[in-house]
mmCIF file with all atom_site columns, C-alpha atoms and ligand atoms in Angstrom:
data_model
loop_
_atom_site.group_PDB
_atom_site.id
_atom_site.type_symbol
_atom_site.label_atom_id
_atom_site.label_alt_id
_atom_site.label_comp_id
_atom_site.label_asym_id
_atom_site.label_entity_id
_atom_site.label_seq_id
_atom_site.pdbx_PDB_ins_code
_atom_site.Cartn_x
_atom_site.Cartn_y
_atom_site.Cartn_z
_atom_site.occupancy
_atom_site.B_iso_or_equiv
_atom_site.pdbx_formal_charge
_atom_site.auth_seq_id
_atom_site.auth_comp_id
_atom_site.auth_asym_id
_atom_site.auth_atom_id
_atom_site.pdbx_PDB_model_num
ATOM   1  C  CA  . MET A 1 1  ? -18.949 -54.485 -49.730 1.00 0.00 ? 1   MET A CA  1
ATOM   2  C  CA  . TYR A 1 2  ? -16.493 -52.936 -51.756 1.00 0.00 ? 2   TYR A CA  1
ATOM   3  C  CA  . LYS A 1 3  ? -15.609 -50.880 -54.665 1.00 0.00 ? 3   LYS A CA  1
ATOM   4  C  CA  . CYS A 1 4  ? -14.323 -50.822 -57.533 1.00 0.00 ? 4   CYS A CA  1
ATOM   5  C  CA  . GLY A 1 5  ? -11.279 -48.583 -56.957 1.00 0.00 ? 5   GLY A CA  1
ATOM   6  C  CA  . LYS A 1 6  ? -11.819 -47.069 -60.777 1.00 0.00 ? 6   LYS A CA  1
ATOM   7  C  CA  . CYS A 1 7  ? -14.513 -46.573 -61.080 1.00 0.00 ? 7   CYS A CA  1
ATOM   8  C  CA  . ASN A 1 8  ? -16.961 -46.685 -58.133 1.00 0.00 ? 8   ASN A CA  1
ATOM   9  C  CA  . LYS A 1 9  ? -18.865 -48.980 -58.922 1.00 0.00 ? 9   LYS A CA  1
ATOM   10 C  CA  . PRO A 1 10 ? -19.939 -51.434 -55.941 1.00 0.00 ? 10  PRO A CA  1
ATOM   11 C  CA  . ILE A 1 11 ? -18.676 -55.252 -56.355 1.00 0.00 ? 11  ILE A CA  1
ATOM   12 C  CA  . HIS A 1 12 ? -20.688 -58.325 -55.605 1.00 0.00 ? 12  HIS A CA  1
ATOM   13 C  CA  . SER A 1 13 ? -18.592 -60.760 -56.405 1.00 0.00 ? 13  SER A CA  1
ATOM   14 C  CA  . ASN A 1 14 ? -16.020 -61.984 -53.838 1.00 0.00 ? 14  ASN A CA  1
ATOM   15 C  CA  . VAL A 1 15 ? -13.003 -60.008 -54.051 1.00 0.00 ? 15  VAL A CA  1
ATOM   16 C  CA  . ASN A 1 16 ? -10.454 -62.250 -52.456 1.00 0.00 ? 16  ASN A CA  1
ATOM   17 C  CA  . THR A 1 17 ? -11.593 -64.894 -55.618 1.00 0.00 ? 17  THR A CA  1
ATOM   18 C  CA  . VAL A 1 18 ? -8.814  -64.899 -57.868 1.00 0.00 ? 18  VAL A CA  1
ATOM   19 C  CA  . GLY A 1 19 ? -9.297  -63.340 -61.232 1.00 0.00 ? 19  GLY A CA  1
ATOM   20 C  CA  . ILE A 1 20 ? -12.180 -61.591 -60.769 1.00 0.00 ? 20  ILE A CA  1
ATOM   21 C  CA  . GLN A 1 21 ? -12.741 -57.753 -62.120 1.00 0.00 ? 21  GLN A CA  1
ATOM   22 C  CA  . CYS A 1 22 ? -14.737 -54.880 -62.635 1.00 0.00 ? 22  CYS A CA  1
ATOM   23 C  CA  . GLU A 1 23 ? -18.006 -55.562 -64.075 1.00 0.00 ? 23  GLU A CA  1
ATOM   24 C  CA  . ALA A 1 24 ? -17.832 -51.786 -65.351 1.00 0.00 ? 24  ALA A CA  1
ATOM   25 C  CA  . CYS A 1 25 ? -14.509 -51.071 -66.977 1.00 0.00 ? 25  CYS A CA  1
ATOM   26 C  CA  . GLY A 1 26 ? -12.525 -54.038 -66.044 1.00 0.00 ? 26  GLY A CA  1
ATOM   27 C  CA  . SER A 1 27 ? -10.452 -52.595 -63.127 1.00 0.00 ? 27  SER A CA  1
ATOM   28 C  CA  . LYS A 1 28 ? -8.999  -55.190 -60.208 1.00 0.00 ? 28  LYS A CA  1
ATOM   29 C  CA  . ILE A 1 29 ? -8.495  -52.447 -57.137 1.00 0.00 ? 29  ILE A CA  1
ATOM   30 C  CA  . PHE A 1 30 ? -11.170 -52.467 -55.172 1.00 0.00 ? 30  PHE A CA  1
ATOM   31 C  CA  . TYR A 1 31 ? -11.255 -51.167 -51.633 1.00 0.00 ? 31  TYR A CA  1
ATOM   32 C  CA  . LYS A 1 32 ? -13.781 -51.645 -48.872 1.00 0.00 ? 32  LYS A CA  1
ATOM   33 C  CA  . GLU A 1 33 ? -16.590 -49.865 -48.632 1.00 0.00 ? 33  GLU A CA  1
ATOM   34 C  CA  . ARG A 1 34 ? -15.608 -48.380 -45.339 1.00 0.00 ? 34  ARG A CA  1
ATOM   35 C  CA  . PRO A 1 35 ? -15.972 -44.047 -44.788 1.00 0.00 ? 35  PRO A CA  1
ATOM   36 C  CA  . ASN A 1 36 ? -12.877 -44.669 -42.337 1.00 0.00 ? 36  ASN A CA  1
ATOM   37 C  CA  . VAL A 1 37 ? -10.732 -47.167 -43.546 1.00 0.00 ? 37  VAL A CA  1
ATOM   38 C  CA  . LYS A 1 38 ? -9.515  -47.191 -47.332 1.00 0.00 ? 38  LYS A CA  1
ATOM   39 C  CA  . LYS A 1 39 ? -7.601  -50.625 -47.649 1.00 0.00 ? 39  LYS A CA  1
ATOM   40 C  CA  . VAL A 1 40 ? -6.373  -51.498 -51.127 1.00 0.00 ? 40  VAL A CA  1
ATOM   41 C  CA  . THR A 1 41 ? -7.197  -55.191 -52.555 1.00 0.00 ? 41  THR A CA  1
ATOM   42 C  CA  . LYS A 1 42 ? -5.877  -56.097 -55.451 1.00 0.00 ? 42  LYS A CA  1
ATOM   43 C  CA  . ALA A 1 43 ? -7.004  -59.273 -56.586 1.00 0.00 ? 43  ALA A CA  1
ATOM   44 C  CA  . ARG A 1 44 ? -4.807  -61.346 -58.519 1.00 0.00 ? 44  ARG A CA  1
HETATM 45 ZN ZN1 . ZN  B 2 .  ? -15.055 -50.796 -62.072 1.00 0.00 ? 101 ZN  B ZN1 1
#
């Protein structure tokens, strides 16, 4: 599960897919929904 880096909305799509963006705000920055690991993923 990933979350949007901007609006914190959960992303249900595969963030590894090229060209996806947040349904809510259009952001292309996501991070894994894990308490201790904050890994930023940029969709190309
Ligand atoms: Zn968003």
